[in-house]
């Protein structure tokens, strides 16, 4: 049976209204509620199901970031993951951490842990990149399946209390990963406010309004 790595990302909670920093360098994260990326939750659930069905032997939750990401790892452990790995990234390296850097970390961990499979959420709700899985597969030269809606297997359940499970701390340098970013954020702005729509009664009225707006 195989060992599986599951990526779990700490993101601003989906219910929080995002605010741009005054200097337009990014979004406000201090004092803002964070939680596990919803798509990462799905990945953990599917990995745990595979273990319950005896298809895999161990689920390892991986998260990159500052000390706070251990809360996210603990959530994954409570969901049924066996142990966690916290890749310590902070400061400027964390602010510029992108899909390529995370992919290099995941690929290095897969080799170190002798994992046979990596399960990731299809995207994170903060940057919406949808790139980490594809890049990781390319770095490992592994086959990949994207946007899977279900994994079906059969077997029995095994669970352990989350607090009894271990979280290992490693640094990117321990994995031989350089976090130098190739992407520079120039400016972050809020989208313009959407204008109220106008109701029209007939097709002629619609065409007239479109002409007024200069769209036809």
mmCIF file of C-alpha atoms in Angstrom:
data_model
loop_
_atom_site.group_PDB
_atom_site.id
_atom_site.type_symbol
_atom_site.label_atom_id
_atom_site.label_comp_id
_atom_site.label_asym_id
_atom_site.label_seq_id
_atom_site.Cartn_x
_atom_site.Cartn_y
_atom_site.Cartn_z
ATOM 1 C CA UNK A 1 0.000 0.000 0.000
ATOM 2 C CA UNK A 2 1.156 3.516 -0.793
ATOM 3 C CA UNK A 3 1.866 6.647 1.228
ATOM 4 C CA UNK A 4 -0.035 9.738 0.056
ATOM 5 C CA UNK A 5 0.859 13.407 0.520
ATOM 6 C CA UNK A 6 -2.001 15.898 0.723
ATOM 7 C CA UNK A 7 -1.427 19.638 0.392
ATOM 8 C CA UNK A 8 -3.386 21.803 2.843
ATOM 9 C CA UNK A 9 -3.245 25.567 2.403
ATOM 10 C CA UNK A 10 -4.111 28.223 4.986
ATOM 11 C CA UNK A 11 -6.195 30.931 3.319
ATOM 12 C CA UNK A 12 -8.386 33.837 4.330
ATOM 13 C CA UNK A 13 -11.768 32.376 5.240
ATOM 14 C CA UNK A 14 -14.247 32.362 2.363
ATOM 15 C CA UNK A 15 -16.773 34.399 4.392
ATOM 16 C CA UNK A 16 -14.368 37.312 4.994
ATOM 17 C CA UNK A 17 -14.643 40.457 2.874
ATOM 18 C CA UNK A 18 -11.232 40.965 1.280
ATOM 19 C CA UNK A 19 -9.568 44.360 1.762
ATOM 20 C CA UNK A 20 -6.600 45.718 -0.199
ATOM 21 C CA UNK A 21 -3.648 47.128 1.746
ATOM 22 C CA UNK A 22 -3.302 50.942 1.648
ATOM 23 C CA UNK A 23 -0.003 50.619 -0.244
ATOM 24 C CA UNK A 24 -1.617 48.264 -2.816
ATOM 25 C CA UNK A 25 1.074 45.636 -2.216
ATOM 26 C CA UNK A 26 -1.452 42.886 -1.454
ATOM 27 C CA UNK A 27 -4.499 42.135 0.672
ATOM 28 C CA UNK A 28 -4.913 42.621 4.417
ATOM 29 C CA UNK A 29 -4.184 39.391 6.311
ATOM 30 C CA UNK A 30 -3.417 40.589 9.854
ATOM 31 C CA UNK A 31 -6.301 40.118 12.263
ATOM 32 C CA UNK A 32 -8.329 38.333 9.590
ATOM 33 C CA UNK A 33 -9.937 34.919 10.064
ATOM 34 C CA UNK A 34 -8.146 32.116 8.223
ATOM 35 C CA UNK A 35 -9.143 28.523 7.554
ATOM 36 C CA UNK A 36 -8.183 25.569 5.384
ATOM 37 C CA UNK A 37 -8.750 26.107 1.693
ATOM 38 C CA UNK A 38 -12.112 24.401 0.936
ATOM 39 C CA UNK A 39 -10.682 22.453 -2.004
ATOM 40 C CA UNK A 40 -7.866 21.191 0.242
ATOM 41 C CA UNK A 41 -10.536 19.911 2.635
ATOM 42 C CA UNK A 42 -11.974 17.868 -0.223
ATOM 43 C CA UNK A 43 -8.499 16.489 -0.991
ATOM 44 C CA UNK A 44 -8.035 15.406 2.640
ATOM 45 C CA UNK A 45 -11.470 13.785 2.684
ATOM 46 C CA UNK A 46 -10.711 11.780 -0.456
ATOM 47 C CA UNK A 47 -7.303 10.699 0.849
ATOM 48 C CA UNK A 48 -8.838 9.533 4.130
ATOM 49 C CA UNK A 49 -11.478 7.593 2.195
ATOM 50 C CA UNK A 50 -8.717 5.826 0.267
ATOM 51 C CA UNK A 51 -7.068 4.850 3.540
ATOM 52 C CA UNK A 52 -10.357 3.669 5.044
ATOM 53 C CA UNK A 53 -10.775 1.424 2.025
ATOM 54 C CA UNK A 54 -7.262 -0.003 2.582
ATOM 55 C CA UNK A 55 -6.060 1.380 -0.727
ATOM 56 C CA UNK A 56 -3.271 3.410 0.900
ATOM 57 C CA UNK A 57 -1.410 2.988 4.188
ATOM 58 C CA UNK A 58 -0.726 6.563 5.332
ATOM 59 C CA UNK A 59 -2.031 10.090 4.734
ATOM 60 C CA UNK A 60 0.511 12.875 5.317
ATOM 61 C CA UNK A 61 -0.781 16.472 5.408
ATOM 62 C CA UNK A 62 1.694 19.092 4.141
ATOM 63 C CA UNK A 63 1.492 22.862 4.539
ATOM 64 C CA UNK A 64 3.973 25.648 3.754
ATOM 65 C CA UNK A 65 4.076 28.866 5.738
ATOM 66 C CA UNK A 66 4.598 30.450 9.162
ATOM 67 C CA UNK A 67 3.747 28.928 12.531
ATOM 68 C CA UNK A 68 0.010 29.546 12.038
ATOM 69 C CA UNK A 69 -0.245 26.875 9.322
ATOM 70 C CA UNK A 70 0.087 24.251 12.042
ATOM 71 C CA UNK A 71 -3.559 25.018 12.855
ATOM 72 C CA UNK A 72 -4.424 24.004 9.297
ATOM 73 C CA UNK A 73 -2.399 20.817 9.625
ATOM 74 C CA UNK A 74 -4.187 20.036 12.902
ATOM 75 C CA UNK A 75 -7.495 20.373 11.098
ATOM 76 C CA UNK A 76 -6.320 17.809 8.535
ATOM 77 C CA UNK A 77 -5.207 15.475 11.332
ATOM 78 C CA UNK A 78 -8.615 15.794 12.984
ATOM 79 C CA UNK A 79 -10.172 14.837 9.649
ATOM 80 C CA UNK A 80 -8.177 11.599 9.578
ATOM 81 C CA UNK A 81 -4.671 12.335 8.271
ATOM 82 C CA UNK A 82 -1.984 10.293 10.062
ATOM 83 C CA UNK A 83 0.724 12.917 10.463
ATOM 84 C CA UNK A 84 1.711 16.330 9.244
ATOM 85 C CA UNK A 85 4.717 18.121 7.781
ATOM 86 C CA UNK A 86 5.128 21.858 8.323
ATOM 87 C CA UNK A 87 7.496 23.409 5.783
ATOM 88 C CA UNK A 88 8.615 26.576 7.549
ATOM 89 C CA UNK A 89 8.396 29.607 5.265
ATOM 90 C CA UNK A 90 8.024 33.154 6.587
ATOM 91 C CA UNK A 91 8.614 36.827 5.830
ATOM 92 C CA UNK A 92 9.296 37.853 2.248
ATOM 93 C CA UNK A 93 9.670 34.236 1.143
ATOM 94 C CA UNK A 94 6.124 33.520 2.326
ATOM 95 C CA UNK A 95 4.721 36.662 0.717
ATOM 96 C CA UNK A 96 6.189 35.659 -2.654
ATOM 97 C CA UNK A 97 5.487 31.933 -2.306
ATOM 98 C CA UNK A 98 3.828 30.783 -5.517
ATOM 99 C CA UNK A 99 2.771 27.555 -7.253
ATOM 100 C CA UNK A 100 6.238 26.832 -8.660
ATOM 101 C CA UNK A 101 7.947 27.084 -5.264
ATOM 102 C CA UNK A 102 5.256 24.943 -3.614
ATOM 103 C CA UNK A 103 5.512 22.407 -6.445
ATOM 104 C CA UNK A 104 9.261 22.087 -5.891
ATOM 105 C CA UNK A 105 8.650 21.520 -2.175
ATOM 106 C CA UNK A 106 5.950 18.905 -2.813
ATOM 107 C CA UNK A 107 8.120 17.099 -5.357
ATOM 108 C CA UNK A 108 11.088 17.028 -2.968
ATOM 109 C CA UNK A 109 8.906 15.761 -0.120
ATOM 110 C CA UNK A 110 7.402 13.063 -2.343
ATOM 111 C CA UNK A 111 10.899 11.727 -3.000
ATOM 112 C CA UNK A 112 11.979 12.032 0.634
ATOM 113 C CA UNK A 113 8.824 10.360 1.963
ATOM 114 C CA UNK A 114 8.748 7.789 -0.857
ATOM 115 C CA UNK A 115 5.142 8.769 -1.530
ATOM 116 C CA UNK A 116 3.408 7.155 -4.474
ATOM 117 C CA UNK A 117 0.618 9.682 -4.814
ATOM 118 C CA UNK A 118 -0.089 13.364 -4.131
ATOM 119 C CA UNK A 119 -3.626 14.670 -3.769
ATOM 120 C CA UNK A 120 -4.249 18.409 -4.028
ATOM 121 C CA UNK A 121 -7.332 20.577 -4.159
ATOM 122 C CA UNK A 122 -7.975 21.821 -7.675
ATOM 123 C CA UNK A 123 -7.114 25.400 -6.687
ATOM 124 C CA UNK A 124 -6.835 27.759 -3.730
ATOM 125 C CA UNK A 125 -9.548 30.353 -3.196
ATOM 126 C CA UNK A 126 -7.025 33.138 -2.566
ATOM 127 C CA UNK A 127 -4.986 33.143 -5.785
ATOM 128 C CA UNK A 128 -7.115 30.754 -7.916
ATOM 129 C CA UNK A 129 -3.970 29.612 -9.740
ATOM 130 C CA UNK A 130 -4.825 25.935 -10.385
ATOM 131 C CA UNK A 131 -1.155 25.240 -11.213
ATOM 132 C CA UNK A 132 0.498 23.417 -8.304
ATOM 133 C CA UNK A 133 -0.771 19.941 -9.165
ATOM 134 C CA UNK A 134 0.233 20.160 -12.798
ATOM 135 C CA UNK A 135 3.670 21.609 -12.005
ATOM 136 C CA UNK A 136 4.341 18.996 -9.329
ATOM 137 C CA UNK A 137 3.460 16.171 -11.725
ATOM 138 C CA UNK A 138 5.787 17.661 -14.331
ATOM 139 C CA UNK A 139 8.683 17.960 -11.861
ATOM 140 C CA UNK A 140 8.229 14.332 -10.781
ATOM 141 C CA UNK A 141 7.432 13.105 -14.298
ATOM 142 C CA UNK A 142 4.299 11.486 -12.862
ATOM 143 C CA UNK A 143 0.970 10.933 -14.608
ATOM 144 C CA UNK A 144 -1.772 13.221 -13.363
ATOM 145 C CA UNK A 145 -5.533 13.445 -13.164
ATOM 146 C CA UNK A 146 -7.117 16.877 -12.844
ATOM 147 C CA UNK A 147 -10.546 18.037 -11.671
ATOM 148 C CA UNK A 148 -11.472 14.591 -10.336
ATOM 149 C CA UNK A 149 -14.970 14.606 -8.851
ATOM 150 C CA UNK A 150 -14.789 11.273 -6.993
ATOM 151 C CA UNK A 151 -12.465 8.404 -6.073
ATOM 152 C CA UNK A 152 -14.296 5.157 -5.258
ATOM 153 C CA UNK A 153 -12.724 2.258 -3.297
ATOM 154 C CA UNK A 154 -13.847 -0.210 -0.568
ATOM 155 C CA UNK A 155 -12.582 -1.157 2.926
ATOM 156 C CA UNK A 156 -12.702 -0.503 6.723
ATOM 157 C CA UNK A 157 -12.219 2.674 8.788
ATOM 158 C CA UNK A 158 -9.243 3.531 11.029
ATOM 159 C CA UNK A 159 -9.000 6.831 12.983
ATOM 160 C CA UNK A 160 -6.703 8.306 15.654
ATOM 161 C CA UNK A 161 -7.123 11.458 17.763
ATOM 162 C CA UNK A 162 -5.511 14.478 16.102
ATOM 163 C CA UNK A 163 -3.487 15.659 19.120
ATOM 164 C CA UNK A 164 -1.639 12.328 19.273
ATOM 165 C CA UNK A 165 -0.395 12.685 15.727
ATOM 166 C CA UNK A 166 2.968 14.199 14.880
ATOM 167 C CA UNK A 167 3.811 17.291 12.856
ATOM 168 C CA UNK A 168 7.389 17.369 11.565
ATOM 169 C CA UNK A 169 9.040 20.747 10.938
ATOM 170 C CA UNK A 170 11.325 21.115 7.925
ATOM 171 C CA UNK A 171 12.785 24.045 6.026
ATOM 172 C CA UNK A 172 12.917 24.437 2.229
ATOM 173 C CA UNK A 173 16.726 24.328 2.435
ATOM 174 C CA UNK A 174 16.469 20.886 4.054
ATOM 175 C CA UNK A 175 14.750 19.747 0.863
ATOM 176 C CA UNK A 176 17.187 21.515 -1.450
ATOM 177 C CA UNK A 177 14.487 23.945 -2.620
ATOM 178 C CA UNK A 178 15.294 27.551 -3.613
ATOM 179 C CA UNK A 179 12.309 29.827 -2.951
ATOM 180 C CA UNK A 180 13.480 32.657 -5.209
ATOM 181 C CA UNK A 181 10.352 33.953 -6.929
ATOM 182 C CA UNK A 182 10.178 34.657 -10.656
ATOM 183 C CA UNK A 183 7.026 36.711 -10.231
ATOM 184 C CA UNK A 184 6.802 40.269 -8.868
ATOM 185 C CA UNK A 185 3.527 41.786 -7.675
ATOM 186 C CA UNK A 186 3.424 45.351 -8.978
ATOM 187 C CA UNK A 187 0.095 46.500 -7.602
ATOM 188 C CA UNK A 188 -3.123 45.093 -6.146
ATOM 189 C CA UNK A 189 -6.421 46.951 -6.594
ATOM 190 C CA UNK A 190 -10.011 46.237 -5.703
ATOM 191 C CA UNK A 191 -12.285 45.585 -8.703
ATOM 192 C CA UNK A 192 -14.446 48.549 -9.724
ATOM 193 C CA UNK A 193 -17.896 48.611 -8.201
ATOM 194 C CA UNK A 194 -20.510 47.031 -10.425
ATOM 195 C CA UNK A 195 -23.099 49.458 -11.749
ATOM 196 C CA UNK A 196 -26.784 48.726 -11.337
ATOM 197 C CA UNK A 197 -28.471 47.128 -14.347
ATOM 198 C CA UNK A 198 -31.358 48.555 -16.364
ATOM 199 C CA UNK A 199 -34.512 46.617 -17.203
ATOM 200 C CA UNK A 200 -35.969 46.947 -20.697
ATOM 201 C CA UNK A 201 -39.365 45.891 -22.000
ATOM 202 C CA UNK A 202 -38.646 45.057 -25.633
ATOM 203 C CA UNK A 203 -35.861 43.997 -27.980
ATOM 204 C CA UNK A 204 -35.950 47.448 -29.577
ATOM 205 C CA UNK A 205 -35.364 49.037 -26.173
ATOM 206 C CA UNK A 206 -32.447 46.661 -25.589
ATOM 207 C CA UNK A 207 -30.837 47.528 -28.929
ATOM 208 C CA UNK A 208 -31.304 51.230 -28.222
ATOM 209 C CA UNK A 209 -29.623 50.928 -24.822
ATOM 210 C CA UNK A 210 -26.721 48.980 -26.319
ATOM 211 C CA UNK A 211 -26.250 51.669 -28.963
ATOM 212 C CA UNK A 212 -26.265 54.349 -26.275
ATOM 213 C CA UNK A 213 -23.547 52.443 -24.441
ATOM 214 C CA UNK A 214 -21.532 52.160 -27.653
ATOM 215 C CA UNK A 215 -21.415 48.368 -27.542
ATOM 216 C CA UNK A 216 -23.130 47.805 -30.907
#
